[in-house]
């Protein structure tokens, strides 16, 4: 079986994780390889090409798509560039992976999904947090039914890690934590508890050096009966720095589960109390503390290739991710007005 051929656009801070994962997937006969790279910054393009041994390089995505025979493009630029690049790929009939957040606003997101649907090309948003091993373990406990019907939950990300050092653009936008990180935590809430009927949010800015909000607390009433608190912060000076762990607490009709600091999963069910270490694998190219995120990058890219070969929709297809994006918009809307909102208003 031939490897699928991909072109990667955007060789910045996060792209090395995609490229390391692609390098791993190229070792599988039913995997994929990156045959061309694109970045408008020549130094970044040259560095990535040298590190990952990709000979074909482009400063312009249009030129890459015109010259290369690709099965997919992997877009790893920041959000302002996403719509134009997704639409370009759709015009060339090439499947797309687009990094999160899918766009600066949901109108652009809808246009991107429509463009791919019209062109008949697959589109996946690179929403990787739900592919982290500890969160997959939580989902498996829910699926097993041992804690019964969930009725309450909390999904929490609290950190003081300096993300601005690696991603300086995060300090500049009017929107910060909900758009950048909350999008993952809200998607995790959807992954665990399903769709949301009502959302209320409160935000604040603690760090004076950033333009957007760095603390957000959200109350989600899910359609299937779970009420969940979803909270995230980049201004938490806690005794133990947990970046980038997502903690989870769920109560159900027959038991409960907690995903605690250090990837410790505790499940209470009618059978008793079970404790397990659900730490992510430290892949050979990964670095602590990013290793759980890095493993999830490999997992989601493998999933995309499997779906492309099978002709099935990825779990975080563009149309699915619009529902997560609607929660982001609903959170900003609620925080601005103080009102509880139905995310369907934004979908
Ligand atoms: P970055 O600014 O470091 O890199 C982006 C690169 O894209 C730059 O080198 C820039 O020159 C290039 N670029 C921008 N527009 C282009 C265009 N039209 N054509 C060609 N090249 C272009 O950004 P980053 O920190 O690597 O983030 C990229 C994306 O990854 C963001 O959307 C961010 O939110 C996301 N991200 C995701 C995770 C995750 O876990 N899923 C983690 C970090 C970042
Ligand atoms: O950009 C963000 C992401 O997607 O995961 C963590 C991050 O790098 C900083 O918040």
GROMACS .gro file of C-alpha atoms and ligand atoms in nm:
model
  401
    1UNK     CA    1   0.000   0.000   0.000
    2UNK     CA    2   0.143   0.342  -0.095
    3UNK     CA    3   0.197   0.607   0.169
    4UNK     CA    4  -0.045   0.900   0.143
    5UNK     CA    5   0.129   1.222   0.037
    6UNK     CA    6   0.092   1.536   0.245
    7UNK     CA    7   0.210   1.896   0.228
    8UNK     CA    8   0.253   2.086   0.555
    9UNK     CA    9   0.192   2.463   0.570
   10UNK     CA   10   0.334   2.663   0.863
   11UNK     CA   11   0.671   2.556   1.007
   12UNK     CA   12   0.656   2.746   1.337
   13UNK     CA   13   0.648   2.660   1.707
   14UNK     CA   14   0.406   2.365   1.700
   15UNK     CA   15   0.483   2.218   1.357
   16UNK     CA   16   0.774   2.005   1.480
   17UNK     CA   17   0.520   1.794   1.671
   18UNK     CA   18   0.319   1.733   1.353
   19UNK     CA   19   0.637   1.658   1.159
   20UNK     CA   20   0.770   1.417   1.422
   21UNK     CA   21   0.435   1.236   1.420
   22UNK     CA   22   0.433   1.224   1.038
   23UNK     CA   23   0.787   1.085   1.041
   24UNK     CA   24   0.662   0.808   1.270
   25UNK     CA   25   0.357   0.743   1.049
   26UNK     CA   26   0.578   0.720   0.739
   27UNK     CA   27   0.727   0.401   0.888
   28UNK     CA   28   0.390   0.226   0.855
   29UNK     CA   29   0.297   0.079   0.515
   30UNK     CA   30  -0.056   0.221   0.546
   31UNK     CA   31   0.070   0.555   0.685
   32UNK     CA   32   0.157   0.888   0.526
   33UNK     CA   33   0.456   1.108   0.453
   34UNK     CA   34   0.512   1.480   0.422
   35UNK     CA   35   0.657   1.536   0.075
   36UNK     CA   36   0.654   1.918   0.071
   37UNK     CA   37   0.678   2.203   0.321
   38UNK     CA   38   0.554   2.560   0.296
   39UNK     CA   39   0.624   2.869   0.506
   40UNK     CA   40   0.646   3.231   0.404
   41UNK     CA   41   0.931   3.274   0.655
   42UNK     CA   42   1.245   3.143   0.474
   43UNK     CA   43   1.442   3.076   0.794
   44UNK     CA   44   1.165   2.865   0.949
   45UNK     CA   45   1.111   2.682   0.621
   46UNK     CA   46   1.481   2.601   0.586
   47UNK     CA   47   1.513   2.486   0.948
   48UNK     CA   48   1.214   2.249   0.928
   49UNK     CA   49   1.321   2.116   0.587
   50UNK     CA   50   1.671   2.042   0.718
   51UNK     CA   51   1.551   1.883   1.043
   52UNK     CA   52   1.293   1.659   0.874
   53UNK     CA   53   1.471   1.598   0.545
   54UNK     CA   54   1.200   1.739   0.318
   55UNK     CA   55   1.349   1.852  -0.013
   56UNK     CA   56   1.049   2.022  -0.173
   57UNK     CA   57   0.991   2.366  -0.017
   58UNK     CA   58   0.760   2.655  -0.097
   59UNK     CA   59   0.717   3.011   0.026
   60UNK     CA   60   0.364   3.013  -0.114
   61UNK     CA   61   0.089   2.756  -0.055
   62UNK     CA   62  -0.074   2.826  -0.394
   63UNK     CA   63   0.255   2.733  -0.565
   64UNK     CA   64   0.284   2.416  -0.355
   65UNK     CA   65  -0.067   2.300  -0.440
   66UNK     CA   66  -0.018   2.379  -0.809
   67UNK     CA   67   0.312   2.189  -0.833
   68UNK     CA   68   0.263   1.890  -0.602
   69UNK     CA   69   0.039   1.587  -0.626
   70UNK     CA   70  -0.095   1.572  -0.271
   71UNK     CA   71  -0.355   1.362  -0.091
   72UNK     CA   72  -0.384   1.614   0.194
   73UNK     CA   73  -0.248   1.936   0.341
   74UNK     CA   74  -0.171   1.986   0.709
   75UNK     CA   75  -0.224   2.354   0.803
   76UNK     CA   76  -0.021   2.454   1.110
   77UNK     CA   77  -0.039   2.832   1.078
   78UNK     CA   78  -0.220   3.051   1.330
   79UNK     CA   79  -0.594   3.109   1.287
   80UNK     CA   80  -0.596   3.427   1.071
   81UNK     CA   81  -0.447   3.228   0.779
   82UNK     CA   82  -0.673   2.921   0.812
   83UNK     CA   83  -0.973   3.018   0.598
   84UNK     CA   84  -0.775   3.117   0.288
   85UNK     CA   85  -0.559   2.805   0.310
   86UNK     CA   86  -0.852   2.566   0.366
   87UNK     CA   87  -1.040   2.720   0.073
   88UNK     CA   88  -0.727   2.691  -0.141
   89UNK     CA   89  -0.695   2.320  -0.060
   90UNK     CA   90  -1.066   2.268  -0.130
   91UNK     CA   91  -1.026   2.433  -0.473
   92UNK     CA   92  -0.748   2.185  -0.548
   93UNK     CA   93  -0.962   1.890  -0.430
   94UNK     CA   94  -0.715   1.805  -0.152
   95UNK     CA   95  -0.819   1.685   0.196
   96UNK     CA   96  -0.735   1.917   0.485
   97UNK     CA   97  -0.616   1.908   0.843
   98UNK     CA   98  -0.651   2.252   1.002
   99UNK     CA   99  -0.505   2.340   1.341
  100UNK     CA  100  -0.730   2.477   1.615
  101UNK     CA  101  -0.880   2.730   1.667
  102UNK     CA  102  -1.032   2.669   1.327
  103UNK     CA  103  -1.076   3.041   1.253
  104UNK     CA  104  -1.087   3.383   1.421
  105UNK     CA  105  -1.469   3.362   1.427
  106UNK     CA  106  -1.741   3.110   1.357
  107UNK     CA  107  -1.856   3.273   1.032
  108UNK     CA  108  -1.516   3.192   0.881
  109UNK     CA  109  -1.538   2.843   1.030
  110UNK     CA  110  -1.873   2.780   0.863
  111UNK     CA  111  -1.740   2.906   0.528
  112UNK     CA  112  -1.442   2.668   0.555
  113UNK     CA  113  -1.662   2.367   0.628
  114UNK     CA  114  -1.897   2.459   0.342
  115UNK     CA  115  -1.605   2.499   0.099
  116UNK     CA  116  -1.478   2.150   0.183
  117UNK     CA  117  -1.827   2.000   0.163
  118UNK     CA  118  -1.887   2.161  -0.177
  119UNK     CA  119  -1.553   2.032  -0.304
  120UNK     CA  120  -1.615   1.687  -0.155
  121UNK     CA  121  -1.288   1.690   0.040
  122UNK     CA  122  -1.241   1.568   0.397
  123UNK     CA  123  -1.167   1.832   0.658
  124UNK     CA  124  -1.044   1.760   1.012
  125UNK     CA  125  -0.971   2.019   1.278
  126UNK     CA  126  -0.656   1.922   1.468
  127UNK     CA  127  -0.842   1.913   1.801
  128UNK     CA  128  -0.601   1.678   1.969
  129UNK     CA  129  -0.673   1.704   2.342
  130UNK     CA  130  -0.948   1.440   2.332
  131UNK     CA  131  -0.682   1.206   2.186
  132UNK     CA  132  -0.465   1.230   2.501
  133UNK     CA  133  -0.423   0.889   2.668
  134UNK     CA  134  -0.558   0.999   3.011
  135UNK     CA  135  -0.874   1.147   2.854
  136UNK     CA  136  -0.925   0.836   2.640
  137UNK     CA  137  -0.901   0.635   2.965
  138UNK     CA  138  -1.174   0.854   3.122
  139UNK     CA  139  -1.396   0.808   2.816
  140UNK     CA  140  -1.343   0.427   2.837
  141UNK     CA  141  -1.462   0.424   3.200
  142UNK     CA  142  -1.777   0.615   3.102
  143UNK     CA  143  -1.836   0.374   2.811
  144UNK     CA  144  -1.795   0.073   3.042
  145UNK     CA  145  -2.098   0.196   3.239
  146UNK     CA  146  -1.944   0.118   3.582
  147UNK     CA  147  -2.023   0.461   3.728
  148UNK     CA  148  -2.376   0.457   3.587
  149UNK     CA  149  -2.540   0.763   3.435
  150UNK     CA  150  -2.318   1.070   3.478
  151UNK     CA  151  -2.499   1.372   3.627
  152UNK     CA  152  -2.218   1.610   3.730
  153UNK     CA  153  -1.869   1.687   3.600
  154UNK     CA  154  -1.573   1.919   3.608
  155UNK     CA  155  -1.306   1.958   3.342
  156UNK     CA  156  -1.026   2.178   3.465
  157UNK     CA  157  -0.701   2.328   3.335
  158UNK     CA  158  -0.516   2.558   3.578
  159UNK     CA  159  -0.157   2.661   3.519
  160UNK     CA  160   0.100   2.937   3.550
  161UNK     CA  161   0.316   2.799   3.266
  162UNK     CA  162   0.463   3.070   3.042
  163UNK     CA  163   0.299   2.983   2.710
  164UNK     CA  164   0.366   3.333   2.579
  165UNK     CA  165   0.741   3.256   2.563
  166UNK     CA  166   0.686   2.997   2.287
  167UNK     CA  167   0.375   3.155   2.133
  168UNK     CA  168   0.413   3.535   2.167
  169UNK     CA  169   0.106   3.602   1.946
  170UNK     CA  170  -0.110   3.474   2.235
  171UNK     CA  171  -0.041   3.795   2.427
  172UNK     CA  172  -0.173   4.015   2.147
  173UNK     CA  173  -0.527   3.904   2.062
  174UNK     CA  174  -0.844   4.047   2.220
  175UNK     CA  175  -0.932   3.681   2.287
  176UNK     CA  176  -0.687   3.458   2.469
  177UNK     CA  177  -0.754   3.162   2.692
  178UNK     CA  178  -1.101   3.049   2.579
  179UNK     CA  179  -1.004   3.071   2.212
  180UNK     CA  180  -0.659   2.915   2.249
  181UNK     CA  181  -0.686   2.661   2.532
  182UNK     CA  182  -1.048   2.669   2.643
  183UNK     CA  183  -1.139   2.539   2.298
  184UNK     CA  184  -0.964   2.213   2.395
  185UNK     CA  185  -1.126   2.198   2.739
  186UNK     CA  186  -1.472   2.271   2.596
  187UNK     CA  187  -1.416   2.004   2.331
  188UNK     CA  188  -1.319   1.762   2.608
  189UNK     CA  189  -1.649   1.842   2.785
  190UNK     CA  190  -1.838   1.763   2.461
  191UNK     CA  191  -1.633   1.444   2.420
  192UNK     CA  192  -1.725   1.328   2.770
  193UNK     CA  193  -2.076   1.468   2.826
  194UNK     CA  194  -2.223   1.541   2.480
  195UNK     CA  195  -2.387   1.853   2.342
  196UNK     CA  196  -2.463   2.161   2.547
  197UNK     CA  197  -2.805   2.324   2.595
  198UNK     CA  198  -2.702   2.626   2.807
  199UNK     CA  199  -2.372   2.793   2.893
  200UNK     CA  200  -2.280   3.069   3.137
  201UNK     CA  201  -1.928   3.214   3.154
  202UNK     CA  202  -1.724   3.458   3.355
  203UNK     CA  203  -1.376   3.575   3.252
  204UNK     CA  204  -1.102   3.794   3.391
  205UNK     CA  205  -0.753   3.914   3.302
  206UNK     CA  206  -0.490   3.877   3.574
  207UNK     CA  207  -0.167   3.910   3.375
  208UNK     CA  208  -0.128   4.280   3.279
  209UNK     CA  209   0.107   4.190   2.992
  210UNK     CA  210  -0.164   4.029   2.777
  211UNK     CA  211  -0.456   4.180   2.587
  212UNK     CA  212  -0.714   3.904   2.630
  213UNK     CA  213  -0.863   3.709   2.919
  214UNK     CA  214  -0.642   3.456   3.097
  215UNK     CA  215  -0.899   3.308   3.338
  216UNK     CA  216  -1.238   3.164   3.242
  217UNK     CA  217  -1.501   2.978   3.443
  218UNK     CA  218  -1.793   2.823   3.257
  219UNK     CA  219  -2.107   2.638   3.364
  220UNK     CA  220  -2.241   2.396   3.102
  221UNK     CA  221  -2.581   2.228   3.113
  222UNK     CA  222  -2.553   1.933   2.876
  223UNK     CA  223  -2.854   1.797   2.689
  224UNK     CA  224  -2.805   1.446   2.829
  225UNK     CA  225  -2.835   1.563   3.189
  226UNK     CA  226  -2.479   1.644   3.301
  227UNK     CA  227  -2.412   1.981   3.461
  228UNK     CA  228  -2.042   2.059   3.425
  229UNK     CA  229  -1.797   2.321   3.542
  230UNK     CA  230  -1.530   2.389   3.281
  231UNK     CA  231  -1.252   2.615   3.405
  232UNK     CA  232  -0.918   2.728   3.269
  233UNK     CA  233  -0.648   2.965   3.383
  234UNK     CA  234  -0.297   3.072   3.287
  235UNK     CA  235  -0.255   3.285   3.600
  236UNK     CA  236  -0.265   3.012   3.864
  237UNK     CA  237   0.034   3.014   4.100
  238UNK     CA  238  -0.025   2.677   4.260
  239UNK     CA  239   0.206   2.463   4.473
  240UNK     CA  240   0.228   2.208   4.191
  241UNK     CA  241   0.252   2.326   3.828
  242UNK     CA  242   0.052   2.083   3.617
  243UNK     CA  243   0.086   2.217   3.261
  244UNK     CA  244  -0.064   2.080   3.037
  245UNK     CA  245  -0.273   1.835   3.241
  246UNK     CA  246  -0.652   1.840   3.216
  247UNK     CA  247  -0.815   1.724   3.539
  248UNK     CA  248  -1.155   1.557   3.534
  249UNK     CA  249  -1.411   1.485   3.806
  250UNK     CA  250  -1.733   1.297   3.725
  251UNK     CA  251  -2.015   1.171   3.944
  252UNK     CA  252  -2.264   0.914   3.815
  253UNK     CA  253  -2.567   0.729   3.947
  254UNK     CA  254  -2.354   0.425   4.050
  255UNK     CA  255  -2.012   0.572   4.124
  256UNK     CA  256  -1.759   0.842   4.036
  257UNK     CA  257  -1.421   0.900   3.876
  258UNK     CA  258  -1.139   1.147   3.922
  259UNK     CA  259  -0.847   1.215   3.691
  260UNK     CA  260  -0.611   1.386   3.934
  261UNK     CA  261  -0.269   1.551   3.915
  262UNK     CA  262   0.005   1.321   3.788
  263UNK     CA  263  -0.237   1.129   3.565
  264UNK     CA  264  -0.384   0.934   3.857
  265UNK     CA  265  -0.725   0.787   3.773
  266UNK     CA  266  -0.951   0.674   4.056
  267UNK     CA  267  -1.280   0.500   3.986
  268UNK     CA  268  -1.539   0.415   4.249
  269UNK     CA  269  -1.802   0.167   4.126
  270UNK     CA  270  -2.024  -0.096   4.290
  271UNK     CA  271  -1.724  -0.332   4.248
  272UNK     CA  272  -1.504  -0.114   4.474
  273UNK     CA  273  -1.235   0.149   4.435
  274UNK     CA  274  -0.973   0.115   4.161
  275UNK     CA  275  -0.667   0.338   4.117
  276UNK     CA  276  -0.458   0.347   3.800
  277UNK     CA  277  -0.172   0.541   3.651
  278UNK     CA  278  -0.291   0.660   3.308
  279UNK     CA  279   0.021   0.862   3.220
  280UNK     CA  280   0.084   0.927   2.854
  281UNK     CA  281   0.371   0.751   2.679
  282UNK     CA  282   0.694   0.950   2.649
  283UNK     CA  283   0.758   0.906   2.275
  284UNK     CA  284   1.126   0.910   2.165
  285UNK     CA  285   1.088   1.259   2.014
  286UNK     CA  286   0.876   1.404   2.297
  287UNK     CA  287   0.967   1.629   2.591
  288UNK     CA  288   0.813   1.647   2.938
  289UNK     CA  289   0.575   1.821   3.014
  290UNK     CA  290   0.447   1.831   2.653
  291UNK     CA  291   0.457   1.453   2.605
  292UNK     CA  292   0.084   1.391   2.656
  293UNK     CA  293  -0.001   1.656   2.397
  294UNK     CA  294   0.267   1.517   2.165
  295UNK     CA  295   0.130   1.164   2.190
  296UNK     CA  296  -0.216   1.300   2.110
  297UNK     CA  297  -0.076   1.462   1.794
  298UNK     CA  298   0.041   1.121   1.675
  299UNK     CA  299  -0.296   0.967   1.768
  300UNK     CA  300  -0.506   1.226   1.583
  301UNK     CA  301  -0.287   1.221   1.270
  302UNK     CA  302  -0.304   0.840   1.260
  303UNK     CA  303  -0.684   0.867   1.295
  304UNK     CA  304  -0.699   1.116   1.005
  305UNK     CA  305  -0.505   0.883   0.775
  306UNK     CA  306  -0.719   0.584   0.878
  307UNK     CA  307  -1.033   0.788   0.801
  308UNK     CA  308  -0.898   0.910   0.467
  309UNK     CA  309  -0.826   0.553   0.361
  310UNK     CA  310  -1.164   0.427   0.486
  311UNK     CA  311  -1.360   0.722   0.345
  312UNK     CA  312  -1.510   0.797   0.687
  313UNK     CA  313  -1.543   1.129   0.871
  314UNK     CA  314  -1.282   1.200   1.142
  315UNK     CA  315  -1.408   1.243   1.499
  316UNK     CA  316  -1.322   1.612   1.489
  317UNK     CA  317  -1.435   1.679   1.132
  318UNK     CA  318  -1.491   2.046   1.050
  319UNK     CA  319  -1.866   2.005   1.099
  320UNK     CA  320  -1.812   1.851   1.444
  321UNK     CA  321  -1.566   2.120   1.546
  322UNK     CA  322  -1.818   2.393   1.462
  323UNK     CA  323  -2.012   2.266   1.766
  324UNK     CA  324  -1.705   2.317   1.985
  325UNK     CA  325  -1.649   2.657   1.824
  326UNK     CA  326  -2.011   2.747   1.907
  327UNK     CA  327  -1.923   2.689   2.275
  328UNK     CA  328  -1.627   2.925   2.241
  329UNK     CA  329  -1.850   3.194   2.089
  330UNK     CA  330  -2.119   3.127   2.350
  331UNK     CA  331  -1.863   3.165   2.630
  332UNK     CA  332  -1.744   3.502   2.499
  333UNK     CA  333  -2.106   3.610   2.446
  334UNK     CA  334  -2.208   3.510   2.797
  335UNK     CA  335  -1.901   3.668   2.958
  336UNK     CA  336  -1.975   3.997   2.778
  337UNK     CA  337  -2.343   4.017   2.873
  338UNK     CA  338  -2.366   3.813   3.194
  339UNK     CA  339  -2.645   3.611   3.034
  340UNK     CA  340  -2.685   3.238   3.000
  341UNK     CA  341  -2.679   3.146   2.632
  342UNK     CA  342  -2.787   2.859   2.411
  343UNK     CA  343  -2.481   2.768   2.198
  344UNK     CA  344  -2.718   2.674   1.914
  345UNK     CA  345  -2.752   3.052   1.856
  346UNK     CA  346  -2.394   3.048   1.726
  347UNK     CA  347  -2.388   2.710   1.547
  348LIG     P1  348   0.374   3.008   1.478
  348LIG     O1  349   0.341   3.151   1.457
  348LIG     O2  350   0.493   2.973   1.560
  348LIG     O3  351   0.395   2.936   1.336
  348LIG     C1  352   0.309   2.957   1.229
  348LIG     C2  353   0.393   2.955   1.102
  348LIG     O4  354   0.304   2.968   0.991
  348LIG     C3  355   0.492   3.071   1.091
  348LIG     O5  356   0.621   3.019   1.066
  348LIG     C4  357   0.440   3.156   0.974
  348LIG     O6  358   0.544   3.215   0.898
  348LIG     C5  359   0.364   3.052   0.894
  348LIG     N1  360   0.255   3.108   0.812
  348LIG     C6  361   0.153   3.188   0.852
  348LIG     N2  362   0.069   3.214   0.750
  348LIG     C7  363   0.119   3.149   0.641
  348LIG     C8  364   0.077   3.135   0.507
  348LIG     N3  365  -0.034   3.193   0.461
  348LIG     N4  366   0.153   3.061   0.423
  348LIG     C9  367   0.266   3.001   0.467
  348LIG     N5  368   0.311   3.009   0.595
  348LIG    C10  369   0.238   3.082   0.681
  348LIG     O7  370   0.244   2.939   1.535
  348LIG     P2  371   0.236   2.806   1.626
  348LIG     O8  372   0.258   2.843   1.767
  348LIG     O9  373   0.317   2.699   1.564
  348LIG    O10  374   0.079   2.774   1.613
  348LIG    C11  375   0.024   2.726   1.495
  348LIG    C12  376  -0.115   2.675   1.524
  348LIG    O11  377  -0.103   2.563   1.612
  348LIG    C13  378  -0.206   2.776   1.597
  348LIG    O12  379  -0.334   2.772   1.540
  348LIG    C14  380  -0.207   2.728   1.742
  348LIG    O13  381  -0.327   2.756   1.811
  348LIG    C15  382  -0.191   2.580   1.721
  348LIG     N6  383  -0.136   2.508   1.837
  348LIG    C16  384  -0.197   2.392   1.871
  348LIG    C17  385  -0.154   2.319   1.978
  348LIG    C18  386  -0.226   2.191   2.010
  348LIG    O14  387  -0.200   2.124   2.107
  348LIG     N7  388  -0.322   2.153   1.928
  348LIG    C19  389  -0.046   2.365   2.055
  348LIG    C20  390   0.018   2.483   2.015
  348LIG    C21  391  -0.028   2.554   1.905
  349LIG     O1  392  -0.187   2.689   2.188
  349LIG     C1  393  -0.220   2.604   2.295
  349LIG     C2  394  -0.266   2.471   2.270
  349LIG     O2  395  -0.336   2.439   2.176
  349LIG     O3  396  -0.226   2.386   2.369
  349LIG     C3  397  -0.149   2.454   2.465
  349LIG     C4  398  -0.108   2.581   2.396
  349LIG     O4  399   0.017   2.557   2.331
  349LIG     C5  400  -0.090   2.704   2.483
  349LIG     O5  401  -0.212   2.736   2.544
   0.00000   0.00000   0.00000
